[in-house]
PDB file of C-alpha atoms in Angstrom:
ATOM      1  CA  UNK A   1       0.000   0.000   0.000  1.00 49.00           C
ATOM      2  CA  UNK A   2       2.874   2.662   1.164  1.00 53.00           C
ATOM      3  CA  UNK A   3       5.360   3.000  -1.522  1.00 53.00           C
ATOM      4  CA  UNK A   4       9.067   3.961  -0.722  1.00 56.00           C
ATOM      5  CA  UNK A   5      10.753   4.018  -3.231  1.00 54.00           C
ATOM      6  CA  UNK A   6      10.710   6.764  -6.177  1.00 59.00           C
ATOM      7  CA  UNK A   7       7.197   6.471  -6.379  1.00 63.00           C
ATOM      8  CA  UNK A   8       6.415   6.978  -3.240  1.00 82.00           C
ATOM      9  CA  UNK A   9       5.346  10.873  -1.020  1.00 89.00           C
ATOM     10  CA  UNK A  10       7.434  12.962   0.386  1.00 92.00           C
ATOM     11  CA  UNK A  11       6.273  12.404   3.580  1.00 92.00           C
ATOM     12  CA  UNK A  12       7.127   8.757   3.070  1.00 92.00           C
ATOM     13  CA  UNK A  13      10.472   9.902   1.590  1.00 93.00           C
ATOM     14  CA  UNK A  14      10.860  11.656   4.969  1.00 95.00           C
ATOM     15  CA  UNK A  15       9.397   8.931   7.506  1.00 94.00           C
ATOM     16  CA  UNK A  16      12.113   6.478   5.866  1.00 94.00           C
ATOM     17  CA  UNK A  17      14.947   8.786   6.436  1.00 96.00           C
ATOM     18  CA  UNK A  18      13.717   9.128  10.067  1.00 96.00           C
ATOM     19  CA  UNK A  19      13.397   5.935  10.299  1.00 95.00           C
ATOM     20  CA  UNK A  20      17.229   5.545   9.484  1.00 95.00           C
ATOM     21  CA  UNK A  21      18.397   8.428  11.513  1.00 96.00           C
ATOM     22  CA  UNK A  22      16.778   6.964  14.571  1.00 96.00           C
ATOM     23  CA  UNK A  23      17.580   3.290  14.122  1.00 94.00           C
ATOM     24  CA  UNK A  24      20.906   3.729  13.396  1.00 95.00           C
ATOM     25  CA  UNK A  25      22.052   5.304  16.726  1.00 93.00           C
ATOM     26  CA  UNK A  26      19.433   2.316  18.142  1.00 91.00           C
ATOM     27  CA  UNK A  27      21.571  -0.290  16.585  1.00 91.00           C
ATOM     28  CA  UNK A  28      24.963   1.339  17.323  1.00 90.00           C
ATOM     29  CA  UNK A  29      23.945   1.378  21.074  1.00 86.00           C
ATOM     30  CA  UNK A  30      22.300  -2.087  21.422  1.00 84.00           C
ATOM     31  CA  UNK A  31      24.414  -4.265  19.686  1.00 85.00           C
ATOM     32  CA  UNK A  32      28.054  -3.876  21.555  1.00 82.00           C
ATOM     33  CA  UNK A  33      25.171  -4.694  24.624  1.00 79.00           C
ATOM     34  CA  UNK A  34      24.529  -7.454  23.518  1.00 76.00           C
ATOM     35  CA  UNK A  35      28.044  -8.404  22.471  1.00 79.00           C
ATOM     36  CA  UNK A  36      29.965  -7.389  25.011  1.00 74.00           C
ATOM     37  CA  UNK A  37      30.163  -7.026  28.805  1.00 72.00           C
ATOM     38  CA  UNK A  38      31.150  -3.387  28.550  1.00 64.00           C
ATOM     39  CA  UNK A  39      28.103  -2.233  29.278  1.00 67.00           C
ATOM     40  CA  UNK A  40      27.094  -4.610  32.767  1.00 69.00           C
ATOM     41  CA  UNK A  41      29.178  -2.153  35.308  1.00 67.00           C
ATOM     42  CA  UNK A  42      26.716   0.200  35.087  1.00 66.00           C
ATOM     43  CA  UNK A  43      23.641  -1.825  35.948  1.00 74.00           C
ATOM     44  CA  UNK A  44      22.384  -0.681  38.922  1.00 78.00           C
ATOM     45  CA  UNK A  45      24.524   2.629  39.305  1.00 79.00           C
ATOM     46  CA  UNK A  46      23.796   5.874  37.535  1.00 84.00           C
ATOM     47  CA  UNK A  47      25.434   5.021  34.595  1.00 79.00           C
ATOM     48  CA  UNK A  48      22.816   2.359  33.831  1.00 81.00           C
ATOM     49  CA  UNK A  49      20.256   5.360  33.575  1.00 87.00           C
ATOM     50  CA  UNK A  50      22.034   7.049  31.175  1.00 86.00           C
ATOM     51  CA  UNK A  51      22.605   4.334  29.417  1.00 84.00           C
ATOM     52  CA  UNK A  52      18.408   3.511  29.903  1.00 86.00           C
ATOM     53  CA  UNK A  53      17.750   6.749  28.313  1.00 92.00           C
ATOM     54  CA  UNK A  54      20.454   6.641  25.289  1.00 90.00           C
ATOM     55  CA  UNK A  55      18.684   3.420  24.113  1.00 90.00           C
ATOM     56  CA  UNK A  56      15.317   4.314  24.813  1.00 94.00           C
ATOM     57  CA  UNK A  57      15.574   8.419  22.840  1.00 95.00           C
ATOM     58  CA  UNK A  58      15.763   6.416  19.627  1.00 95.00           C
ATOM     59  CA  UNK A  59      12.798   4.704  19.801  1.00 95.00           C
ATOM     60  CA  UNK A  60      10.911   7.228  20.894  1.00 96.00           C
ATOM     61  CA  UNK A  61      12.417   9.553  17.921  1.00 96.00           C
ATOM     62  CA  UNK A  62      10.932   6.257  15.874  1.00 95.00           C
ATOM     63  CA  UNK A  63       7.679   6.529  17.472  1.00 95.00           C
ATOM     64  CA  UNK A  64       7.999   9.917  16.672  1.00 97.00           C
ATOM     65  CA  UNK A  65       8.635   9.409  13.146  1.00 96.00           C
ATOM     66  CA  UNK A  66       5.495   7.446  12.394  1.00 95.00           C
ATOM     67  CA  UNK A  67       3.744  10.208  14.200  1.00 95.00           C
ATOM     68  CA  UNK A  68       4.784  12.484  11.834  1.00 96.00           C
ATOM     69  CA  UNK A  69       3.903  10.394   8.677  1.00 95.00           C
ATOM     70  CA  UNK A  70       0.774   9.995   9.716  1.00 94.00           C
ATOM     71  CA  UNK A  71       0.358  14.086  10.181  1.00 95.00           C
ATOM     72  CA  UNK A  72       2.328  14.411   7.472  1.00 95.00           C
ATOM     73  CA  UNK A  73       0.115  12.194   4.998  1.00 93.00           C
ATOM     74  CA  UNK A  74      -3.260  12.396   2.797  1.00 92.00           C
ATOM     75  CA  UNK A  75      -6.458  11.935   4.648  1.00 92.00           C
ATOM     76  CA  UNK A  76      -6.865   8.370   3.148  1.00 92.00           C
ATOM     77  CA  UNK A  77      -3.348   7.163   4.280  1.00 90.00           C
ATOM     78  CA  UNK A  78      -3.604   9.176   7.390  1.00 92.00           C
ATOM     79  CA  UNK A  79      -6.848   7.094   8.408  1.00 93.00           C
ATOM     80  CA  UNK A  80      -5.369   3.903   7.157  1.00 94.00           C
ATOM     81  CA  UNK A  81      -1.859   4.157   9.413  1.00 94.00           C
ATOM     82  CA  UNK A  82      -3.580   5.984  12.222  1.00 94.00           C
ATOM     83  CA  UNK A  83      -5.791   2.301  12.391  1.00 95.00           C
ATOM     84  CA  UNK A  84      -3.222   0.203  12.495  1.00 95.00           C
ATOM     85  CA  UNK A  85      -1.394   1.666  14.708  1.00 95.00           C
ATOM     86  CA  UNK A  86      -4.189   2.080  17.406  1.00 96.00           C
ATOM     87  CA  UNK A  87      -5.038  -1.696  16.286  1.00 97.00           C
ATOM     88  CA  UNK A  88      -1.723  -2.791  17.478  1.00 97.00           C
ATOM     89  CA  UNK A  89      -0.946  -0.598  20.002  1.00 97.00           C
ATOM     90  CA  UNK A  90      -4.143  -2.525  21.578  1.00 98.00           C
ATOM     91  CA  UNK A  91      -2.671  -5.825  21.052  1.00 98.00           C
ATOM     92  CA  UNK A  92       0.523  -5.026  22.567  1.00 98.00           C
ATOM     93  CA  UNK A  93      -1.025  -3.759  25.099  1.00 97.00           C
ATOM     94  CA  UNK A  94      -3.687  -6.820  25.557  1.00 98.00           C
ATOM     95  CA  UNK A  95      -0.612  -9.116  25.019  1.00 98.00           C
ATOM     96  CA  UNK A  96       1.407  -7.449  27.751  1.00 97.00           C
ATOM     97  CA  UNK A  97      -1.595  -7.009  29.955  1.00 97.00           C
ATOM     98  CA  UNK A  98      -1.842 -10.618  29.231  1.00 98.00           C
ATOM     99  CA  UNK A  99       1.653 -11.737  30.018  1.00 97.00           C
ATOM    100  CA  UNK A 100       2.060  -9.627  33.401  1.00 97.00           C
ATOM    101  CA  UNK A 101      -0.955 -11.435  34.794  1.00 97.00           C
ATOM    102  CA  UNK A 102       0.510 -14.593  33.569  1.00 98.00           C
ATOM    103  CA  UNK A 103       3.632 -13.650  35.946  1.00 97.00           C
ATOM    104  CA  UNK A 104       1.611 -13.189  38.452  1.00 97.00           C
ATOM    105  CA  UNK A 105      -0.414 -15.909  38.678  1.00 97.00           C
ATOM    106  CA  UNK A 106       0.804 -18.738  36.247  1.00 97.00           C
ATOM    107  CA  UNK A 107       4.357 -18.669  37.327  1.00 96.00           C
ATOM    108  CA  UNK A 108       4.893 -17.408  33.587  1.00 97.00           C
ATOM    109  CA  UNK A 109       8.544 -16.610  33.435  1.00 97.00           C
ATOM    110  CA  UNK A 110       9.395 -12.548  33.828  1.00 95.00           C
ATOM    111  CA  UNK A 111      10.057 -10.653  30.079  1.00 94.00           C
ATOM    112  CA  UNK A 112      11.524  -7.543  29.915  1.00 91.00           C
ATOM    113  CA  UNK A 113       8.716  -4.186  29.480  1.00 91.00           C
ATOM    114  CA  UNK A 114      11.154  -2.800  26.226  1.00 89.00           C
ATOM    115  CA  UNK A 115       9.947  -6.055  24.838  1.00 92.00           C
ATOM    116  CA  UNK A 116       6.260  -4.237  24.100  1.00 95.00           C
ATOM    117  CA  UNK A 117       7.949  -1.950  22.124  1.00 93.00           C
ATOM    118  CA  UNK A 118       9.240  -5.144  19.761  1.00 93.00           C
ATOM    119  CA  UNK A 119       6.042  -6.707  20.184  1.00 96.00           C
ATOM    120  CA  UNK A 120       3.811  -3.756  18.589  1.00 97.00           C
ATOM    121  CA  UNK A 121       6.225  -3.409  15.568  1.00 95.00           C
ATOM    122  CA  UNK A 122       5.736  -7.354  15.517  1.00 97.00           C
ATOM    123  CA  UNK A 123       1.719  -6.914  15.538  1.00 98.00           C
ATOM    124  CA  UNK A 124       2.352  -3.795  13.277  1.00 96.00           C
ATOM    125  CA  UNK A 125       3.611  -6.243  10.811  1.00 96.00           C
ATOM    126  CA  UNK A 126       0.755  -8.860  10.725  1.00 97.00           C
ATOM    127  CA  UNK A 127      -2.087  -6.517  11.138  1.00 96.00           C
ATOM    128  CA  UNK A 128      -1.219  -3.764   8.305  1.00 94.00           C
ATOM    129  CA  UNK A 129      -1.754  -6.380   5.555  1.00 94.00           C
ATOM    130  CA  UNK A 130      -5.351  -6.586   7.028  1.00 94.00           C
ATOM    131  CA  UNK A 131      -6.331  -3.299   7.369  1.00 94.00           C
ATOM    132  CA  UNK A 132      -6.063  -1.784   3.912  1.00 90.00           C
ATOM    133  CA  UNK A 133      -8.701   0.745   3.811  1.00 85.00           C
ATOM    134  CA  UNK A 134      -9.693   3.595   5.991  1.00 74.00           C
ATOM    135  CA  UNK A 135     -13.977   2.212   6.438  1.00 76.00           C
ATOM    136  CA  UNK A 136     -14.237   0.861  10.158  1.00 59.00           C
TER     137      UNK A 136
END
């Protein structure tokens, strides 16, 4: 449905470069994590926060980002993002709503919270093919 390539809006051209300016820095940071143990002397100090918040200000530049195509967009593509987006921000939501309760009272082993974040993307991905037009 969204083209990116030379066909595709402006505000797509835009969202993609976004998209690259914020996941880059994401990558950069998270891989030597999960690499290396250069990063495990500052869990539980205060250079654990910092690190907290470098990882976490690209993905909320990325949420950011899809944000901004959707303002950015026509009124049909607008409507069509906008749904699947609050579609699967529901079901990450259900899922981790779903998953904390399991912890609680299954036993269900603990998973990280950034893993919602993954998880919506995931649902993102398997919902958009689905919702193709902007009706309810």
């Amino acid at each position: 449905m969204y083209a990116i390539g030379k066909n595709g809006t402006p505000a797509g051209r835009r969202y993609v470069l976004r998209t690259f300016a914020f996941m880059v820095p994401y990558v950069l940071i998270c891989v030597p994590m999960m690499v290396t143990a250069a990063c495990d002397e500052g869990v539980g100090r205060p250079a654990g926060w910092v690190l907290a918040a470098a990882v976490s200000a690209p993905v909320i530049g990325q949420l950011w980002a899809t944000l901004s195509l959707i303002r950015e967009s026509d009124e049909f593509v607008r409507a069509v993002i906008a749904k699947q987006f609050i579609v699967s921000a529901g079901l990450a939501m259900a899922l981790a709503t779903f998953w904390g309760f399991a912890e609680t009272f299954a036993a269900a082993p603990h998973l990280p919270g950034w893993l919602v974040y993954a998880a919506f993307w995931a649902i993102f991905g398997c919902v958009a093919p689905f919702i193709r037009g902007s009706n309810a």
